[in-house]
Amino acid sequence: MLHAVIMAGGSGTRFWPESRNSRPKQLLAITGEKTMIRATVDRLHGLVPAERTYLATTAALARAIHAELPELPSEAILAEPCKRDTAPCIALAAVQIARQDPEAVMAVMPADHRITPDEAFQNAISYAADLVEEDSDRLITFGIRPTYPAESFGYIQRDTVLDSEATSSEIPTYLVKQFREKPSAELAETYLASGNFYWNSGIFVWKARRILDCLRQFQPKMIDRLDRIADAVGRPDYEAVLESEFSAIDPISIDYGVMEKVSGVVVVEAPFNWDDVGSWRALERLRETDDRGNLIDAARHLEFNTSDSIIRCGDPNHLVVSMGVEDLLVIVTPDATFVANKKDEESVRQVTEELKRCGWNEYL
């Protein structure tokens, strides 16, 4: 059977000041009326039932996520005692799923991507699941055809077309030649020009036991600790074992930990629209700007000679006035206002680091 694992432990610091430790990006309605995690769960409706949908997150966010998704059973919230990157996150989920369903197929996805339309996404996941059922050793990842030479994404270089009876002529499917890390601007240009590279979406489909076998091969220390966690399930000391063993795992991504090491990985060219919504400038791609290039998301705004700016304020009674500015990013929240040159938005991480240094944790 198909199970879904939604990774929802990120902090979303690039969306400060709206994104905070207690309410990060995935719990915000950044791209529409729904929170991003709600949109992700709804995207699976009709494909994966609630009883086979899991949310992998941190213990600090577990309560807030369950409140946002009350239809999911409490055991569907896989609360990690601390962040240890995607490989331990996926491994913990795979252990839980494989105990219940030894032949389970896992679809793994982040909670904070914008994907449309839902039907195309579901068809793609079902197709990938068929490929895995045909050959249980397959590890499937989804590649996004690049539209510009992005420096902020990892890349997947495709190899030959997959030879398979389950292959769809409508969905290009290839063996993976290699994974590439985030490139320089010049290298990204060559990737784009070659036509053989995809953006790495971070969406995967595989058998639960297969990914555990791969982790046992390439990350044996991690699996040893997860075995001890699994052995403690149902015992009074489970939480204590989870805390001590999971915290001792070295952080590593699933790409570094497995995907870049194992052979026979398959990349499916995503037949859906995708955006990782990585920073405030994503709003310009996802929503319509005015005739001066402004993205205004504020109930009360007066504009005088303003261009190419993003202005966002959630308080319907708060007036924002912009005058004689361009390339500006203005984010207004009840207790903090962020003003920056739009081109410097990546530096918002410096803000959160400085807030920590100052001890102003109430703003984090």
Short mmCIF file of C-alpha atoms in Angstrom, two decimals:
data_model
loop_
_atom_site.label_atom_id
_atom_site.label_comp_id
_atom_site.label_asym_id
_atom_site.label_seq_id
_atom_site.Cartn_x
_atom_site.Cartn_y
_atom_site.Cartn_z
CA MET A 1 0.00 0.00 0.00
CA LEU A 2 1.00 3.61 -0.55
CA HIS A 3 1.93 5.69 2.49
CA ALA A 4 2.80 9.39 2.52
CA VAL A 5 5.45 11.05 4.68
CA ILE A 6 5.38 14.84 4.82
CA MET A 7 8.55 16.43 6.19
CA ALA A 8 7.51 19.44 8.26
CA GLY A 9 10.37 20.24 10.61
CA GLY A 10 11.90 23.25 8.86
CA SER A 11 12.21 26.69 10.43
CA GLY A 12 11.71 28.86 7.35
CA THR A 13 14.01 31.63 8.57
CA ARG A 14 13.97 33.38 5.19
CA PHE A 15 10.31 34.23 5.84
CA TRP A 16 11.03 36.17 9.02
CA PRO A 17 9.33 38.10 10.59
CA GLU A 18 6.18 36.10 9.79
CA SER A 19 7.96 32.78 10.22
CA ARG A 20 8.91 32.13 13.85
CA ASN A 21 10.18 29.13 15.80
CA SER A 22 6.66 28.38 17.06
CA ARG A 23 5.00 29.01 13.69
CA PRO A 24 7.40 28.39 10.79
CA LYS A 25 6.76 28.66 7.07
CA GLN A 26 4.78 25.44 6.72
CA LEU A 27 2.18 26.76 9.18
CA LEU A 28 1.73 30.05 7.30
CA ALA A 29 -0.67 30.87 4.47
CA ILE A 30 2.01 32.39 2.28
CA THR A 31 0.76 31.46 -1.17
CA GLY A 32 -3.00 31.51 -0.63
CA GLU A 33 -5.74 31.04 1.93
CA LYS A 34 -4.49 27.65 3.14
CA THR A 35 -1.40 27.09 5.23
CA MET A 36 1.29 25.32 3.26
CA ILE A 37 1.04 22.15 5.32
CA ARG A 38 -2.74 22.07 4.93
CA ALA A 39 -2.37 22.46 1.15
CA THR A 40 0.15 19.59 1.11
CA VAL A 41 -2.15 17.23 3.00
CA ASP A 42 -5.17 18.22 0.90
CA ARG A 43 -3.13 17.52 -2.25
CA LEU A 44 -3.08 13.85 -1.21
CA HIS A 45 -6.85 13.59 -0.72
CA GLY A 46 -8.18 10.56 -2.57
CA LEU A 47 -4.70 9.13 -3.12
CA VAL A 48 -3.49 8.39 0.42
CA PRO A 49 -5.96 8.13 3.33
CA ALA A 50 -5.43 9.92 6.64
CA GLU A 51 -4.50 6.67 8.39
CA ARG A 52 -1.52 6.24 6.04
CA THR A 53 -0.36 9.88 6.09
CA TYR A 54 2.48 10.83 8.45
CA LEU A 55 3.89 14.20 9.46
CA ALA A 56 7.56 14.12 10.42
CA THR A 57 8.38 17.17 12.50
CA THR A 58 10.12 18.29 15.68
CA ALA A 59 8.68 17.80 19.13
CA ALA A 60 8.42 21.58 19.50
CA LEU A 61 6.05 21.81 16.50
CA ALA A 62 4.05 18.62 17.02
CA ARG A 63 1.18 20.24 18.93
CA ALA A 64 0.76 23.13 16.46
CA ILE A 65 0.83 20.77 13.47
CA HIS A 66 -1.73 18.44 15.01
CA ALA A 67 -3.98 21.44 15.71
CA GLU A 68 -3.71 22.43 12.04
CA LEU A 69 -4.49 18.85 10.91
CA PRO A 70 -6.99 17.50 13.47
CA GLU A 71 -8.26 14.78 11.10
CA LEU A 72 -4.97 12.92 11.38
CA PRO A 73 -4.58 10.45 14.26
CA SER A 74 -2.12 11.50 16.95
CA GLU A 75 0.20 8.62 16.05
CA ALA A 76 0.55 10.13 12.56
CA ILE A 77 2.66 12.95 14.03
CA LEU A 78 6.22 11.61 14.16
CA ALA A 79 7.86 13.99 16.62
CA GLU A 80 11.65 14.07 16.50
CA PRO A 81 13.35 15.27 19.71
CA CYS A 82 15.72 17.44 17.65
CA LYS A 83 16.57 18.29 14.04
CA ARG A 84 18.87 15.81 12.33
CA ASP A 85 18.25 16.60 8.63
CA THR A 86 16.29 14.51 6.16
CA ALA A 87 18.00 11.09 6.29
CA PRO A 88 17.24 10.39 9.98
CA CYS A 89 13.78 11.93 9.51
CA ILE A 90 12.98 9.59 6.62
CA ALA A 91 14.55 6.62 8.38
CA LEU A 92 12.43 7.11 11.51
CA ALA A 93 9.29 7.24 9.38
CA ALA A 94 10.35 4.21 7.34
CA VAL A 95 10.89 2.16 10.51
CA GLN A 96 7.39 3.01 11.74
CA ILE A 97 5.76 2.27 8.38
CA ALA A 98 7.65 -0.97 7.71
CA ARG A 99 6.58 -2.36 11.10
CA GLN A 100 2.93 -1.95 10.08
CA ASP A 101 3.25 -2.79 6.38
CA PRO A 102 6.42 -4.66 5.34
CA GLU A 103 5.67 -4.10 1.64
CA ALA A 104 4.77 -0.44 2.02
CA VAL A 105 5.57 2.10 -0.69
CA MET A 106 6.54 5.51 0.72
CA ALA A 107 5.98 8.83 -0.99
CA VAL A 108 8.15 11.42 0.76
CA MET A 109 7.66 15.17 0.28
CA PRO A 110 8.32 18.52 1.99
CA ALA A 111 5.44 20.39 3.58
CA ASP A 112 6.31 23.77 2.11
CA HIS A 113 6.22 23.48 -1.68
CA ARG A 114 3.57 24.89 -3.97
CA ILE A 115 2.43 22.28 -6.49
CA THR A 116 -0.36 22.50 -9.04
CA PRO A 117 -2.59 20.98 -10.24
CA ASP A 118 -3.34 18.34 -7.59
CA GLU A 119 -4.46 15.81 -10.21
CA ALA A 120 -1.13 15.94 -12.04
CA PHE A 121 0.74 15.49 -8.76
CA GLN A 122 -1.37 12.48 -7.79
CA ASN A 123 -0.92 10.92 -11.21
CA ALA A 124 2.85 11.37 -10.93
CA ILE A 125 3.01 9.77 -7.47
CA SER A 126 0.85 6.85 -8.66
CA TYR A 127 3.11 6.40 -11.68
CA ALA A 128 6.22 6.37 -9.49
CA ALA A 129 4.57 3.86 -7.16
CA ASP A 130 3.91 1.58 -10.18
CA LEU A 131 7.59 1.80 -11.12
CA VAL A 132 8.54 0.77 -7.58
CA GLU A 133 6.04 -2.09 -7.53
CA GLU A 134 7.54 -3.34 -10.81
CA ASP A 135 11.05 -3.28 -9.31
CA SER A 136 11.27 -3.00 -5.53
CA ASP A 137 14.93 -1.94 -5.70
CA ARG A 138 14.10 1.33 -7.43
CA LEU A 139 14.52 4.66 -5.71
CA ILE A 140 12.47 7.32 -7.50
CA THR A 141 13.05 11.05 -7.33
CA PHE A 142 11.27 13.86 -9.16
CA GLY A 143 13.17 16.37 -11.23
CA ILE A 144 11.90 19.83 -12.14
CA ARG A 145 12.77 21.11 -15.59
CA PRO A 146 14.73 24.33 -14.86
CA THR A 147 13.42 27.62 -16.20
CA TYR A 148 16.41 29.76 -15.20
CA PRO A 149 20.01 29.12 -14.00
CA ALA A 150 19.19 28.81 -10.30
CA GLU A 151 22.09 28.80 -7.86
CA SER A 152 19.95 27.89 -4.84
CA PHE A 153 18.87 24.40 -5.94
CA GLY A 154 20.65 21.09 -6.18
CA TYR A 155 20.61 19.49 -9.65
CA ILE A 156 20.08 16.01 -11.06
CA GLN A 157 21.81 15.00 -14.29
CA ARG A 158 19.78 12.48 -16.23
CA ASP A 159 21.25 9.51 -18.09
CA THR A 160 19.52 7.06 -20.43
CA VAL A 161 15.78 6.56 -20.70
CA LEU A 162 14.50 3.98 -18.22
CA ASP A 163 13.77 0.65 -19.90
CA SER A 164 10.60 -0.51 -18.20
CA GLU A 165 7.19 -1.93 -19.09
CA ALA A 166 5.67 0.53 -16.61
CA THR A 167 7.29 3.57 -18.22
CA SER A 168 4.81 6.20 -19.37
CA SER A 169 5.34 7.84 -22.74
CA GLU A 170 3.72 10.97 -21.32
CA ILE A 171 6.09 11.30 -18.35
CA PRO A 172 9.80 11.32 -19.28
CA THR A 173 11.69 8.91 -17.03
CA TYR A 174 15.45 8.39 -16.88
CA LEU A 175 18.18 6.74 -14.90
CA VAL A 176 20.20 9.25 -12.88
CA LYS A 177 23.76 9.91 -13.98
CA GLN A 178 24.71 11.99 -10.98
CA PHE A 179 23.53 14.49 -8.40
CA ARG A 180 25.13 17.93 -8.33
CA GLU A 181 25.24 20.38 -5.45
CA LYS A 182 24.15 24.01 -5.67
CA PRO A 183 26.24 25.44 -8.52
CA SER A 184 27.89 28.75 -9.25
CA ALA A 185 26.06 31.10 -11.61
CA GLU A 186 28.35 30.12 -14.47
CA LEU A 187 27.88 26.40 -13.89
CA ALA A 188 24.12 26.80 -13.54
CA GLU A 189 24.11 28.42 -16.98
CA THR A 190 25.81 25.35 -18.48
CA TYR A 191 23.32 23.03 -16.76
CA LEU A 192 20.42 24.99 -18.21
CA ALA A 193 21.92 25.07 -21.70
CA SER A 194 22.63 21.32 -21.77
CA GLY A 195 18.99 20.32 -21.32
CA ASN A 196 20.08 17.26 -19.33
CA PHE A 197 19.70 18.64 -15.82
CA TYR A 198 16.75 18.96 -13.47
CA TRP A 199 16.27 20.84 -10.25
CA ASN A 200 16.15 18.42 -7.33
CA SER A 201 12.61 18.64 -5.93
CA GLY A 202 13.23 16.62 -2.75
CA ILE A 203 10.20 14.42 -3.52
CA PHE A 204 10.80 10.66 -3.46
CA VAL A 205 9.00 7.32 -3.87
CA TRP A 206 10.39 3.94 -2.78
CA LYS A 207 9.73 0.83 -0.74
CA ALA A 208 10.13 1.46 2.98
CA ARG A 209 12.29 -1.62 3.42
CA ARG A 210 14.44 -0.65 0.42
CA ILE A 211 15.38 2.75 1.81
CA LEU A 212 16.11 1.12 5.17
CA ASP A 213 18.37 -1.42 3.45
CA CYS A 214 20.21 1.43 1.71
CA LEU A 215 20.60 3.31 4.98
CA ARG A 216 21.88 0.16 6.65
CA GLN A 217 24.48 -0.16 3.89
CA PHE A 218 25.63 3.47 3.79
CA GLN A 219 24.69 4.77 7.27
CA PRO A 220 25.02 1.75 9.58
CA LYS A 221 25.52 3.78 12.77
CA MET A 222 22.28 5.62 12.13
CA ILE A 223 20.33 2.41 11.60
CA ASP A 224 21.82 0.83 14.74
CA ARG A 225 20.36 3.70 16.76
CA LEU A 226 17.03 3.49 14.94
CA ASP A 227 16.90 -0.25 15.66
CA ARG A 228 17.23 0.55 19.36
CA ILE A 229 14.41 3.08 19.02
CA ALA A 230 12.24 0.51 17.22
CA ASP A 231 12.91 -2.10 19.92
CA ALA A 232 11.64 0.36 22.55
CA VAL A 233 8.25 0.94 20.88
CA GLY A 234 5.52 0.13 23.39
CA ARG A 235 7.88 0.15 26.37
CA PRO A 236 7.60 2.70 29.21
CA ASP A 237 11.07 4.03 28.39
CA TYR A 238 10.32 4.68 24.69
CA GLU A 239 10.47 8.49 24.93
CA ALA A 240 13.75 8.36 26.82
CA VAL A 241 15.27 5.96 24.28
CA LEU A 242 14.03 8.11 21.40
CA GLU A 243 15.55 11.21 22.96
CA SER A 244 18.96 9.68 23.65
CA GLU A 245 19.37 7.64 20.48
CA PHE A 246 17.95 10.08 17.94
CA SER A 247 19.90 12.99 19.41
CA ALA A 248 23.11 11.01 19.00
CA ILE A 249 22.63 10.57 15.23
CA ASP A 250 24.91 12.69 13.07
CA PRO A 251 22.82 15.03 10.87
CA ILE A 252 22.90 14.16 7.18
CA SER A 253 20.57 14.68 4.22
CA ILE A 254 19.05 11.77 2.31
CA ASP A 255 20.86 13.02 -0.80
CA TYR A 256 24.30 12.86 0.84
CA GLY A 257 23.43 9.81 2.91
CA VAL A 258 21.97 7.58 0.19
CA MET A 259 20.98 9.05 -3.16
CA GLU A 260 24.47 10.13 -4.23
CA LYS A 261 25.92 6.74 -3.24
CA VAL A 262 23.48 4.15 -4.57
CA SER A 263 23.20 3.06 -8.22
CA GLY A 264 20.03 2.70 -10.24
CA VAL A 265 18.23 5.81 -9.02
CA VAL A 266 15.42 6.89 -11.35
CA VAL A 267 14.38 10.49 -12.04
CA VAL A 268 10.85 11.26 -13.22
CA GLU A 269 10.39 14.59 -14.95
CA ALA A 270 7.68 16.26 -12.87
CA PRO A 271 4.47 16.72 -14.89
CA PHE A 272 3.22 19.33 -12.42
CA ASN A 273 4.00 22.96 -11.67
CA TRP A 274 6.39 23.34 -8.76
CA ASP A 275 7.87 26.11 -6.65
CA ASP A 276 9.87 25.59 -3.47
CA VAL A 277 8.64 28.95 -2.08
CA GLY A 278 12.07 29.50 -0.60
CA SER A 279 11.90 33.24 0.09
CA TRP A 280 9.66 36.27 -0.08
CA ARG A 281 10.50 36.84 -3.75
CA ALA A 282 8.59 33.66 -4.57
CA LEU A 283 5.43 35.74 -4.22
CA GLU A 284 6.36 37.55 -7.43
CA ARG A 285 6.34 34.21 -9.28
CA LEU A 286 3.14 32.96 -7.71
CA ARG A 287 0.92 36.04 -7.59
CA GLU A 288 0.12 38.83 -10.01
CA THR A 289 2.04 42.10 -9.77
CA ASP A 290 0.60 45.49 -10.68
CA ASP A 291 1.60 47.56 -13.71
CA ARG A 292 4.58 48.98 -11.80
CA GLY A 293 5.88 45.55 -10.82
CA ASN A 294 4.66 45.74 -7.22
CA LEU A 295 3.29 42.79 -5.25
CA ILE A 296 0.98 44.33 -2.66
CA ASP A 297 -0.58 42.05 -0.01
CA ALA A 298 -2.00 44.62 2.37
CA ALA A 299 -5.57 45.71 2.99
CA ARG A 300 -4.59 49.37 3.34
CA HIS A 301 -1.73 50.66 1.23
CA LEU A 302 -1.01 54.01 -0.37
CA GLU A 303 1.59 54.09 -3.11
CA PHE A 304 3.49 57.08 -4.45
CA ASN A 305 6.10 56.44 -7.13
CA THR A 306 6.77 52.89 -5.90
CA SER A 307 8.02 50.16 -8.22
CA ASP A 308 9.18 46.53 -8.20
CA SER A 309 8.47 46.13 -4.48
CA ILE A 310 6.87 43.52 -2.24
CA ILE A 311 4.72 44.91 0.57
CA ARG A 312 2.84 42.59 2.89
CA CYS A 313 0.80 43.35 6.02
CA GLY A 314 -1.76 41.02 7.57
CA ASP A 315 -3.48 43.58 9.81
CA PRO A 316 -6.53 44.94 7.93
CA ASN A 317 -6.43 48.14 10.01
CA HIS A 318 -2.74 48.89 9.54
CA LEU A 319 -1.91 51.45 6.87
CA VAL A 320 1.32 51.07 4.89
CA VAL A 321 2.49 54.02 2.78
CA SER A 322 5.37 53.72 0.31
CA MET A 323 6.85 56.74 -1.45
CA GLY A 324 9.69 57.10 -3.94
CA VAL A 325 11.10 53.61 -3.51
CA GLU A 326 11.93 50.64 -5.72
CA ASP A 327 13.13 47.08 -5.21
CA LEU A 328 11.87 47.22 -1.63
CA LEU A 329 10.74 44.37 0.60
CA VAL A 330 8.44 45.39 3.47
CA ILE A 331 6.92 42.75 5.75
CA VAL A 332 4.78 44.05 8.64
CA THR A 333 3.74 41.89 11.62
CA PRO A 334 2.25 42.93 14.98
CA ASP A 335 5.62 42.99 16.75
CA ALA A 336 8.23 43.41 13.99
CA THR A 337 8.68 45.11 10.63
CA PHE A 338 11.28 44.02 8.11
CA VAL A 339 12.48 46.49 5.47
CA ALA A 340 15.17 45.47 2.99
CA ASN A 341 16.38 45.84 -0.53
CA LYS A 342 14.57 43.06 -2.34
CA LYS A 343 17.84 41.86 -3.87
CA ASP A 344 19.34 41.36 -0.39
CA GLU A 345 16.54 39.21 0.96
CA GLU A 346 18.78 36.15 1.40
CA SER A 347 20.55 38.12 4.15
CA VAL A 348 17.51 37.76 6.40
CA ARG A 349 19.34 34.83 7.99
CA GLN A 350 21.75 37.41 9.42
CA VAL A 351 18.81 39.05 11.16
CA THR A 352 17.81 35.90 13.02
CA GLU A 353 21.43 35.24 14.00
CA GLU A 354 21.76 38.78 15.37
CA LEU A 355 18.50 38.42 17.28
CA LYS A 356 19.94 35.31 18.94
CA ARG A 357 23.14 37.19 19.79
CA CYS A 358 21.15 40.02 21.34
CA GLY A 359 19.03 37.61 23.35
CA TRP A 360 15.84 38.93 21.73
CA ASN A 361 14.34 35.46 21.53
CA GLU A 362 10.79 36.81 21.65
CA TYR A 363 11.26 37.81 18.00
CA LEU A 364 12.49 34.39 16.87
#
